[in-house]
PDB file of C-alpha atoms in Angstrom:
ATOM      1  CA  UNK A   1     -84.672  -9.885  94.370  1.00  0.00           C
ATOM      2  CA  UNK A   2     -86.350  -6.656  95.442  1.00  0.00           C
ATOM      3  CA  UNK A   3     -87.350  -7.744  98.961  1.00  0.00           C
ATOM      4  CA  UNK A   4     -85.834  -5.135 101.291  1.00  0.00           C
ATOM      5  CA  UNK A   5     -84.677  -7.894 103.671  1.00  0.00           C
ATOM      6  CA  UNK A   6     -82.243  -9.099 101.015  1.00  0.00           C
ATOM      7  CA  UNK A   7     -80.810  -5.613 100.533  1.00  0.00           C
ATOM      8  CA  UNK A   8     -79.994  -4.933 104.199  1.00  0.00           C
ATOM      9  CA  UNK A   9     -76.438  -6.219 104.110  1.00  0.00           C
ATOM     10  CA  UNK A  10     -73.397  -5.731 106.297  1.00  0.00           C
ATOM     11  CA  UNK A  11     -70.341  -5.387 104.045  1.00  0.00           C
ATOM     12  CA  UNK A  12     -67.016  -4.207 105.430  1.00  0.00           C
ATOM     13  CA  UNK A  13     -63.743  -3.339 103.729  1.00  0.00           C
ATOM     14  CA  UNK A  14     -60.436  -4.576 105.100  1.00  0.00           C
ATOM     15  CA  UNK A  15     -56.872  -4.312 103.833  1.00  0.00           C
ATOM     16  CA  UNK A  16     -54.065  -6.844 104.051  1.00  0.00           C
ATOM     17  CA  UNK A  17     -50.435  -5.827 103.668  1.00  0.00           C
ATOM     18  CA  UNK A  18     -48.754  -8.504 101.568  1.00  0.00           C
ATOM     19  CA  UNK A  19     -45.019  -9.096 101.669  1.00  0.00           C
ATOM     20  CA  UNK A  20     -45.389 -11.589  98.808  1.00  0.00           C
ATOM     21  CA  UNK A  21     -47.042  -9.046  96.497  1.00  0.00           C
ATOM     22  CA  UNK A  22     -45.320  -5.999  97.929  1.00  0.00           C
ATOM     23  CA  UNK A  23     -48.617  -4.145  98.176  1.00  0.00           C
ATOM     24  CA  UNK A  24     -51.902  -3.853 100.034  1.00  0.00           C
ATOM     25  CA  UNK A  25     -54.820  -6.044  98.941  1.00  0.00           C
ATOM     26  CA  UNK A  26     -58.415  -4.971  99.619  1.00  0.00           C
ATOM     27  CA  UNK A  27     -61.000  -7.420 100.950  1.00  0.00           C
ATOM     28  CA  UNK A  28     -64.787  -7.080 101.025  1.00  0.00           C
ATOM     29  CA  UNK A  29     -66.316  -8.891 103.980  1.00  0.00           C
ATOM     30  CA  UNK A  30     -69.998  -9.860 104.095  1.00  0.00           C
ATOM     31  CA  UNK A  31     -71.375 -10.652 107.544  1.00  0.00           C
ATOM     32  CA  UNK A  32     -74.644 -12.616 107.639  1.00  0.00           C
ATOM     33  CA  UNK A  33     -77.938 -11.596 109.280  1.00  0.00           C
ATOM     34  CA  UNK A  34     -77.724 -12.157 113.019  1.00  0.00           C
ATOM     35  CA  UNK A  35     -73.927 -12.182 112.952  1.00  0.00           C
ATOM     36  CA  UNK A  36     -72.545 -12.995 116.407  1.00  0.00           C
ATOM     37  CA  UNK A  37     -68.870 -13.125 117.292  1.00  0.00           C
ATOM     38  CA  UNK A  38     -69.381 -15.963 119.776  1.00  0.00           C
ATOM     39  CA  UNK A  39     -70.525 -18.264 116.947  1.00  0.00           C
ATOM     40  CA  UNK A  40     -68.405 -19.743 114.162  1.00  0.00           C
ATOM     41  CA  UNK A  41     -69.134 -19.607 110.451  1.00  0.00           C
ATOM     42  CA  UNK A  42     -68.165 -21.273 107.193  1.00  0.00           C
ATOM     43  CA  UNK A  43     -66.684 -18.881 104.652  1.00  0.00           C
ATOM     44  CA  UNK A  44     -66.778 -18.364 100.895  1.00  0.00           C
ATOM     45  CA  UNK A  45     -63.637 -16.761  99.447  1.00  0.00           C
ATOM     46  CA  UNK A  46     -64.222 -15.105  96.064  1.00  0.00           C
ATOM     47  CA  UNK A  47     -61.608 -14.224  93.482  1.00  0.00           C
ATOM     48  CA  UNK A  48     -62.553 -11.034  91.592  1.00  0.00           C
ATOM     49  CA  UNK A  49     -64.142  -9.961  94.856  1.00  0.00           C
ATOM     50  CA  UNK A  50     -65.490  -6.654  93.611  1.00  0.00           C
ATOM     51  CA  UNK A  51     -67.264  -8.305  90.672  1.00  0.00           C
ATOM     52  CA  UNK A  52     -68.786 -11.055  92.832  1.00  0.00           C
ATOM     53  CA  UNK A  53     -70.407  -8.361  94.983  1.00  0.00           C
ATOM     54  CA  UNK A  54     -71.312  -5.846  92.256  1.00  0.00           C
ATOM     55  CA  UNK A  55     -72.239  -8.109  89.328  1.00  0.00           C
ATOM     56  CA  UNK A  56     -72.760 -11.495  90.973  1.00  0.00           C
ATOM     57  CA  UNK A  57     -74.884  -9.936  93.754  1.00  0.00           C
ATOM     58  CA  UNK A  58     -73.506 -12.597  96.060  1.00  0.00           C
ATOM     59  CA  UNK A  59     -74.396 -10.725  99.259  1.00  0.00           C
ATOM     60  CA  UNK A  60     -78.028 -10.398  98.179  1.00  0.00           C
ATOM     61  CA  UNK A  61     -78.096 -14.084  97.221  1.00  0.00           C
ATOM     62  CA  UNK A  62     -76.609 -14.948 100.614  1.00  0.00           C
ATOM     63  CA  UNK A  63     -79.267 -12.997 102.505  1.00  0.00           C
ATOM     64  CA  UNK A  64     -82.042 -14.764 100.590  1.00  0.00           C
ATOM     65  CA  UNK A  65     -80.539 -18.221 101.130  1.00  0.00           C
ATOM     66  CA  UNK A  66     -80.087 -17.591 104.852  1.00  0.00           C
ATOM     67  CA  UNK A  67     -83.424 -15.855 105.460  1.00  0.00           C
ATOM     68  CA  UNK A  68     -85.690 -17.896 103.171  1.00  0.00           C
ATOM     69  CA  UNK A  69     -83.956 -21.177 102.306  1.00  0.00           C
ATOM     70  CA  UNK A  70     -82.735 -22.127 105.767  1.00  0.00           C
ATOM     71  CA  UNK A  71     -79.062 -22.136 104.829  1.00  0.00           C
ATOM     72  CA  UNK A  72     -76.799 -21.843 107.858  1.00  0.00           C
ATOM     73  CA  UNK A  73     -75.266 -18.349 108.052  1.00  0.00           C
ATOM     74  CA  UNK A  74     -71.898 -17.906 106.378  1.00  0.00           C
ATOM     75  CA  UNK A  75     -69.321 -15.191 105.793  1.00  0.00           C
ATOM     76  CA  UNK A  76     -68.114 -14.056 102.358  1.00  0.00           C
ATOM     77  CA  UNK A  77     -64.648 -12.661 101.669  1.00  0.00           C
ATOM     78  CA  UNK A  78     -64.153 -11.023  98.277  1.00  0.00           C
ATOM     79  CA  UNK A  79     -60.491 -10.594  97.345  1.00  0.00           C
ATOM     80  CA  UNK A  80     -60.156  -7.671  94.965  1.00  0.00           C
ATOM     81  CA  UNK A  81     -57.799  -7.705  91.989  1.00  0.00           C
ATOM     82  CA  UNK A  82     -56.342  -5.177  89.565  1.00  0.00           C
ATOM     83  CA  UNK A  83     -57.834  -6.278  86.235  1.00  0.00           C
ATOM     84  CA  UNK A  84     -54.750  -5.018  84.371  1.00  0.00           C
ATOM     85  CA  UNK A  85     -52.574  -7.697  86.003  1.00  0.00           C
ATOM     86  CA  UNK A  86     -55.299 -10.276  86.714  1.00  0.00           C
ATOM     87  CA  UNK A  87     -53.964 -12.846  84.236  1.00  0.00           C
ATOM     88  CA  UNK A  88     -50.469 -12.517  85.711  1.00  0.00           C
ATOM     89  CA  UNK A  89     -51.848 -13.387  89.152  1.00  0.00           C
ATOM     90  CA  UNK A  90     -54.476 -15.987  88.277  1.00  0.00           C
ATOM     91  CA  UNK A  91     -52.883 -17.988  85.439  1.00  0.00           C
ATOM     92  CA  UNK A  92     -50.194 -20.574  86.313  1.00  0.00           C
ATOM     93  CA  UNK A  93     -47.992 -19.093  83.563  1.00  0.00           C
ATOM     94  CA  UNK A  94     -48.351 -15.587  85.027  1.00  0.00           C
ATOM     95  CA  UNK A  95     -45.358 -13.833  86.551  1.00  0.00           C
ATOM     96  CA  UNK A  96     -47.289 -12.999  89.759  1.00  0.00           C
ATOM     97  CA  UNK A  97     -49.011 -16.383  90.162  1.00  0.00           C
ATOM     98  CA  UNK A  98     -46.701 -17.751  92.854  1.00  0.00           C
ATOM     99  CA  UNK A  99     -46.787 -14.483  94.796  1.00  0.00           C
ATOM    100  CA  UNK A 100     -50.582 -14.240  94.599  1.00  0.00           C
ATOM    101  CA  UNK A 101     -51.271 -17.831  95.649  1.00  0.00           C
ATOM    102  CA  UNK A 102     -48.824 -17.482  98.548  1.00  0.00           C
ATOM    103  CA  UNK A 103     -50.484 -14.221  99.583  1.00  0.00           C
ATOM    104  CA  UNK A 104     -53.911 -15.837  99.462  1.00  0.00           C
ATOM    105  CA  UNK A 105     -53.051 -18.937 101.486  1.00  0.00           C
ATOM    106  CA  UNK A 106     -50.389 -17.595 103.831  1.00  0.00           C
ATOM    107  CA  UNK A 107     -51.504 -14.010 104.451  1.00  0.00           C
ATOM    108  CA  UNK A 108     -55.190 -13.496 103.607  1.00  0.00           C
ATOM    109  CA  UNK A 109     -56.470 -16.701 105.233  1.00  0.00           C
ATOM    110  CA  UNK A 110     -54.631 -16.142 108.558  1.00  0.00           C
ATOM    111  CA  UNK A 111     -55.692 -12.485 108.615  1.00  0.00           C
ATOM    112  CA  UNK A 112     -59.379 -13.283 108.085  1.00  0.00           C
ATOM    113  CA  UNK A 113     -59.422 -16.197 110.508  1.00  0.00           C
ATOM    114  CA  UNK A 114     -57.768 -14.144 113.219  1.00  0.00           C
ATOM    115  CA  UNK A 115     -60.207 -11.244 112.869  1.00  0.00           C
ATOM    116  CA  UNK A 116     -63.498 -13.083 112.247  1.00  0.00           C
ATOM    117  CA  UNK A 117     -65.056 -16.188 113.879  1.00  0.00           C
ATOM    118  CA  UNK A 118     -64.472 -18.545 110.969  1.00  0.00           C
ATOM    119  CA  UNK A 119     -64.260 -22.326 111.187  1.00  0.00           C
ATOM    120  CA  UNK A 120     -60.719 -23.454 110.551  1.00  0.00           C
ATOM    121  CA  UNK A 121     -61.271 -26.726 108.692  1.00  0.00           C
ATOM    122  CA  UNK A 122     -60.927 -27.214 104.936  1.00  0.00           C
ATOM    123  CA  UNK A 123     -64.551 -28.299 104.520  1.00  0.00           C
ATOM    124  CA  UNK A 124     -65.684 -24.909 105.866  1.00  0.00           C
ATOM    125  CA  UNK A 125     -63.598 -22.904 103.354  1.00  0.00           C
ATOM    126  CA  UNK A 126     -65.140 -22.594  99.889  1.00  0.00           C
ATOM    127  CA  UNK A 127     -63.184 -21.021  97.043  1.00  0.00           C
ATOM    128  CA  UNK A 128     -65.204 -19.397  94.252  1.00  0.00           C
ATOM    129  CA  UNK A 129     -64.155 -17.857  90.976  1.00  0.00           C
ATOM    130  CA  UNK A 130     -65.188 -17.076  87.419  1.00  0.00           C
ATOM    131  CA  UNK A 131     -63.013 -17.796  84.360  1.00  0.00           C
ATOM    132  CA  UNK A 132     -59.362 -17.535  85.507  1.00  0.00           C
ATOM    133  CA  UNK A 133     -60.738 -16.993  89.005  1.00  0.00           C
ATOM    134  CA  UNK A 134     -62.182 -20.487  88.829  1.00  0.00           C
ATOM    135  CA  UNK A 135     -58.935 -22.041  87.689  1.00  0.00           C
ATOM    136  CA  UNK A 136     -56.790 -20.231  90.282  1.00  0.00           C
ATOM    137  CA  UNK A 137     -59.204 -21.446  92.958  1.00  0.00           C
ATOM    138  CA  UNK A 138     -58.598 -25.009  91.820  1.00  0.00           C
ATOM    139  CA  UNK A 139     -54.843 -24.427  91.729  1.00  0.00           C
ATOM    140  CA  UNK A 140     -54.969 -23.159  95.308  1.00  0.00           C
ATOM    141  CA  UNK A 141     -56.689 -26.391  96.346  1.00  0.00           C
ATOM    142  CA  UNK A 142     -53.976 -28.428  94.602  1.00  0.00           C
ATOM    143  CA  UNK A 143     -51.185 -26.378  96.174  1.00  0.00           C
ATOM    144  CA  UNK A 144     -52.693 -26.201  99.673  1.00  0.00           C
ATOM    145  CA  UNK A 145     -54.864 -29.329 100.109  1.00  0.00           C
ATOM    146  CA  UNK A 146     -54.724 -28.951 103.901  1.00  0.00           C
ATOM    147  CA  UNK A 147     -56.538 -25.611 103.538  1.00  0.00           C
ATOM    148  CA  UNK A 148     -58.926 -26.021 100.604  1.00  0.00           C
ATOM    149  CA  UNK A 149     -61.035 -28.823  99.124  1.00  0.00           C
ATOM    150  CA  UNK A 150     -64.276 -27.077  98.073  1.00  0.00           C
ATOM    151  CA  UNK A 151     -64.366 -25.208  94.738  1.00  0.00           C
ATOM    152  CA  UNK A 152     -67.058 -23.229  92.881  1.00  0.00           C
ATOM    153  CA  UNK A 153     -65.962 -22.822  89.263  1.00  0.00           C
ATOM    154  CA  UNK A 154     -67.965 -20.537  86.983  1.00  0.00           C
ATOM    155  CA  UNK A 155     -66.757 -21.112  83.401  1.00  0.00           C
ATOM    156  CA  UNK A 156     -63.249 -21.892  84.602  1.00  0.00           C
ATOM    157  CA  UNK A 157     -60.354 -20.996  82.273  1.00  0.00           C
ATOM    158  CA  UNK A 158     -58.688 -24.405  82.256  1.00  0.00           C
ATOM    159  CA  UNK A 159     -56.023 -23.708  79.679  1.00  0.00           C
ATOM    160  CA  UNK A 160     -53.380 -26.274  78.698  1.00  0.00           C
ATOM    161  CA  UNK A 161     -51.013 -25.220  81.483  1.00  0.00           C
ATOM    162  CA  UNK A 162     -53.721 -25.809  84.093  1.00  0.00           C
ATOM    163  CA  UNK A 163     -54.716 -29.166  82.642  1.00  0.00           C
ATOM    164  CA  UNK A 164     -51.105 -30.319  82.678  1.00  0.00           C
ATOM    165  CA  UNK A 165     -50.871 -29.490  86.377  1.00  0.00           C
ATOM    166  CA  UNK A 166     -54.104 -31.353  87.144  1.00  0.00           C
ATOM    167  CA  UNK A 167     -52.930 -34.341  85.106  1.00  0.00           C
ATOM    168  CA  UNK A 168     -49.847 -34.698  87.321  1.00  0.00           C
ATOM    169  CA  UNK A 169     -52.041 -35.301  90.370  1.00  0.00           C
ATOM    170  CA  UNK A 170     -52.558 -38.922  91.449  1.00  0.00           C
ATOM    171  CA  UNK A 171     -55.405 -38.823  93.968  1.00  0.00           C
ATOM    172  CA  UNK A 172     -57.926 -36.007  94.338  1.00  0.00           C
ATOM    173  CA  UNK A 173     -60.541 -37.961  96.267  1.00  0.00           C
ATOM    174  CA  UNK A 174     -60.566 -35.255  98.948  1.00  0.00           C
ATOM    175  CA  UNK A 175     -61.696 -32.618  96.440  1.00  0.00           C
ATOM    176  CA  UNK A 176     -65.270 -31.468  95.704  1.00  0.00           C
ATOM    177  CA  UNK A 177     -65.791 -29.222  92.684  1.00  0.00           C
ATOM    178  CA  UNK A 178     -69.003 -27.555  91.452  1.00  0.00           C
ATOM    179  CA  UNK A 179     -68.624 -26.533  87.811  1.00  0.00           C
ATOM    180  CA  UNK A 180     -70.789 -24.751  85.265  1.00  0.00           C
ATOM    181  CA  UNK A 181     -70.125 -23.452  81.752  1.00  0.00           C
ATOM    182  CA  UNK A 182     -72.291 -21.738  79.147  1.00  0.00           C
ATOM    183  CA  UNK A 183     -72.905 -23.459  75.832  1.00  0.00           C
ATOM    184  CA  UNK A 184     -72.307 -20.176  74.005  1.00  0.00           C
ATOM    185  CA  UNK A 185     -68.735 -20.042  75.344  1.00  0.00           C
ATOM    186  CA  UNK A 186     -67.346 -22.176  72.530  1.00  0.00           C
ATOM    187  CA  UNK A 187     -65.307 -19.369  70.930  1.00  0.00           C
ATOM    188  CA  UNK A 188     -64.497 -16.933  73.714  1.00  0.00           C
ATOM    189  CA  UNK A 189     -61.831 -14.332  73.012  1.00  0.00           C
ATOM    190  CA  UNK A 190     -59.597 -13.708  76.025  1.00  0.00           C
ATOM    191  CA  UNK A 191     -56.420 -11.668  76.411  1.00  0.00           C
ATOM    192  CA  UNK A 192     -54.364 -14.761  75.541  1.00  0.00           C
ATOM    193  CA  UNK A 193     -56.367 -16.130  72.600  1.00  0.00           C
ATOM    194  CA  UNK A 194     -59.676 -17.622  71.476  1.00  0.00           C
ATOM    195  CA  UNK A 195     -60.812 -20.684  73.427  1.00  0.00           C
ATOM    196  CA  UNK A 196     -63.607 -23.222  73.479  1.00  0.00           C
ATOM    197  CA  UNK A 197     -64.508 -22.992  77.154  1.00  0.00           C
ATOM    198  CA  UNK A 198     -67.084 -25.749  76.860  1.00  0.00           C
ATOM    199  CA  UNK A 199     -64.443 -28.222  75.728  1.00  0.00           C
ATOM    200  CA  UNK A 200     -61.898 -26.957  78.272  1.00  0.00           C
ATOM    201  CA  UNK A 201     -64.369 -27.481  81.103  1.00  0.00           C
ATOM    202  CA  UNK A 202     -65.348 -30.935  79.867  1.00  0.00           C
ATOM    203  CA  UNK A 203     -61.687 -31.912  79.755  1.00  0.00           C
ATOM    204  CA  UNK A 204     -61.059 -30.543  83.221  1.00  0.00           C
ATOM    205  CA  UNK A 205     -64.069 -32.356  84.680  1.00  0.00           C
ATOM    206  CA  UNK A 206     -62.820 -35.618  83.139  1.00  0.00           C
ATOM    207  CA  UNK A 207     -59.318 -35.109  84.542  1.00  0.00           C
ATOM    208  CA  UNK A 208     -60.718 -34.475  87.999  1.00  0.00           C
ATOM    209  CA  UNK A 209     -63.058 -37.472  87.918  1.00  0.00           C
ATOM    210  CA  UNK A 210     -60.255 -39.749  86.707  1.00  0.00           C
ATOM    211  CA  UNK A 211     -58.420 -38.776  89.893  1.00  0.00           C
ATOM    212  CA  UNK A 212     -61.483 -39.524  92.039  1.00  0.00           C
ATOM    213  CA  UNK A 213     -62.564 -35.971  92.752  1.00  0.00           C
ATOM    214  CA  UNK A 214     -66.269 -35.432  93.336  1.00  0.00           C
ATOM    215  CA  UNK A 215     -67.434 -33.249  90.436  1.00  0.00           C
ATOM    216  CA  UNK A 216     -70.869 -31.705  89.981  1.00  0.00           C
ATOM    217  CA  UNK A 217     -70.839 -30.504  86.375  1.00  0.00           C
ATOM    218  CA  UNK A 218     -73.399 -28.761  84.212  1.00  0.00           C
ATOM    219  CA  UNK A 219     -73.635 -27.102  80.794  1.00  0.00           C
ATOM    220  CA  UNK A 220     -76.385 -24.565  80.166  1.00  0.00           C
ATOM    221  CA  UNK A 221     -77.335 -21.870  77.701  1.00  0.00           C
ATOM    222  CA  UNK A 222     -75.165 -18.934  78.654  1.00  0.00           C
ATOM    223  CA  UNK A 223     -72.329 -16.647  77.683  1.00  0.00           C
ATOM    224  CA  UNK A 224     -69.047 -15.818  79.426  1.00  0.00           C
ATOM    225  CA  UNK A 225     -70.741 -13.037  81.393  1.00  0.00           C
ATOM    226  CA  UNK A 226     -72.015 -12.250  84.874  1.00  0.00           C
ATOM    227  CA  UNK A 227     -75.556 -12.303  83.521  1.00  0.00           C
ATOM    228  CA  UNK A 228     -75.107 -16.093  83.309  1.00  0.00           C
ATOM    229  CA  UNK A 229     -72.984 -16.662  86.422  1.00  0.00           C
ATOM    230  CA  UNK A 230     -75.149 -14.559  88.731  1.00  0.00           C
ATOM    231  CA  UNK A 231     -78.072 -16.926  88.270  1.00  0.00           C
ATOM    232  CA  UNK A 232     -75.864 -19.969  88.920  1.00  0.00           C
ATOM    233  CA  UNK A 233     -74.512 -18.760  92.262  1.00  0.00           C
ATOM    234  CA  UNK A 234     -77.417 -19.833  94.538  1.00  0.00           C
ATOM    235  CA  UNK A 235     -77.233 -23.470  93.412  1.00  0.00           C
ATOM    236  CA  UNK A 236     -73.447 -23.420  93.746  1.00  0.00           C
ATOM    237  CA  UNK A 237     -73.584 -22.062  97.290  1.00  0.00           C
ATOM    238  CA  UNK A 238     -76.304 -24.488  98.364  1.00  0.00           C
ATOM    239  CA  UNK A 239     -74.249 -27.405  97.046  1.00  0.00           C
ATOM    240  CA  UNK A 240     -71.666 -26.806  99.769  1.00  0.00           C
ATOM    241  CA  UNK A 241     -73.514 -25.033 102.574  1.00  0.00           C
ATOM    242  CA  UNK A 242     -75.620 -26.862 105.137  1.00  0.00           C
ATOM    243  CA  UNK A 243     -79.222 -26.107 105.869  1.00  0.00           C
ATOM    244  CA  UNK A 244     -80.447 -25.576 109.400  1.00  0.00           C
TER     245      UNK A 244
END
């Protein structure tokens, strides 16, 4: 994607003071071509916000989809994370999980929607994440169904604790989940052990479907790396975003 039109991007940095986390959290905000404050936009919220912009090239993808594919303009909010405590915030067994999810839903969302012209319905909020970022996005949708029902999951880390939480749900017919996993992720070594991500994602997709969620699932050649996920992002975004 070397077309100069794709590289002319408006990306701002905001900060949110969180009483839940007891710290300031940085946000990266992408504004689409032709951004106009009198309009309203759907929004994609990304866990691992810095990586989605730097390695996922999500802003460049967004420009191409809007300029060339006729996708309606949308805003992107990347929520940055300290990688040293990422597992503690993103995993349901982490000691910062409750604080992070509360910060996300009860502080970040109101802040963004007050400052930017974002549509305030669940169908216009898309949560995106890779690995544990994918699973925490799904957990947010389970915890706050009035806010979130659209999930992009890139090789989600659906460990046993997450699957147990999903299994307790009765009806997820309101939920739409786009999932992908790489076939070479069958023995991925994380900070908590070695996991077969292919099997974990299959199991998660089955649990969601059994509870009537709409699941778009795919397995492809790929490793647990941004080199794989970056190429999957356009299809994921187009699955949820309308075309003009």
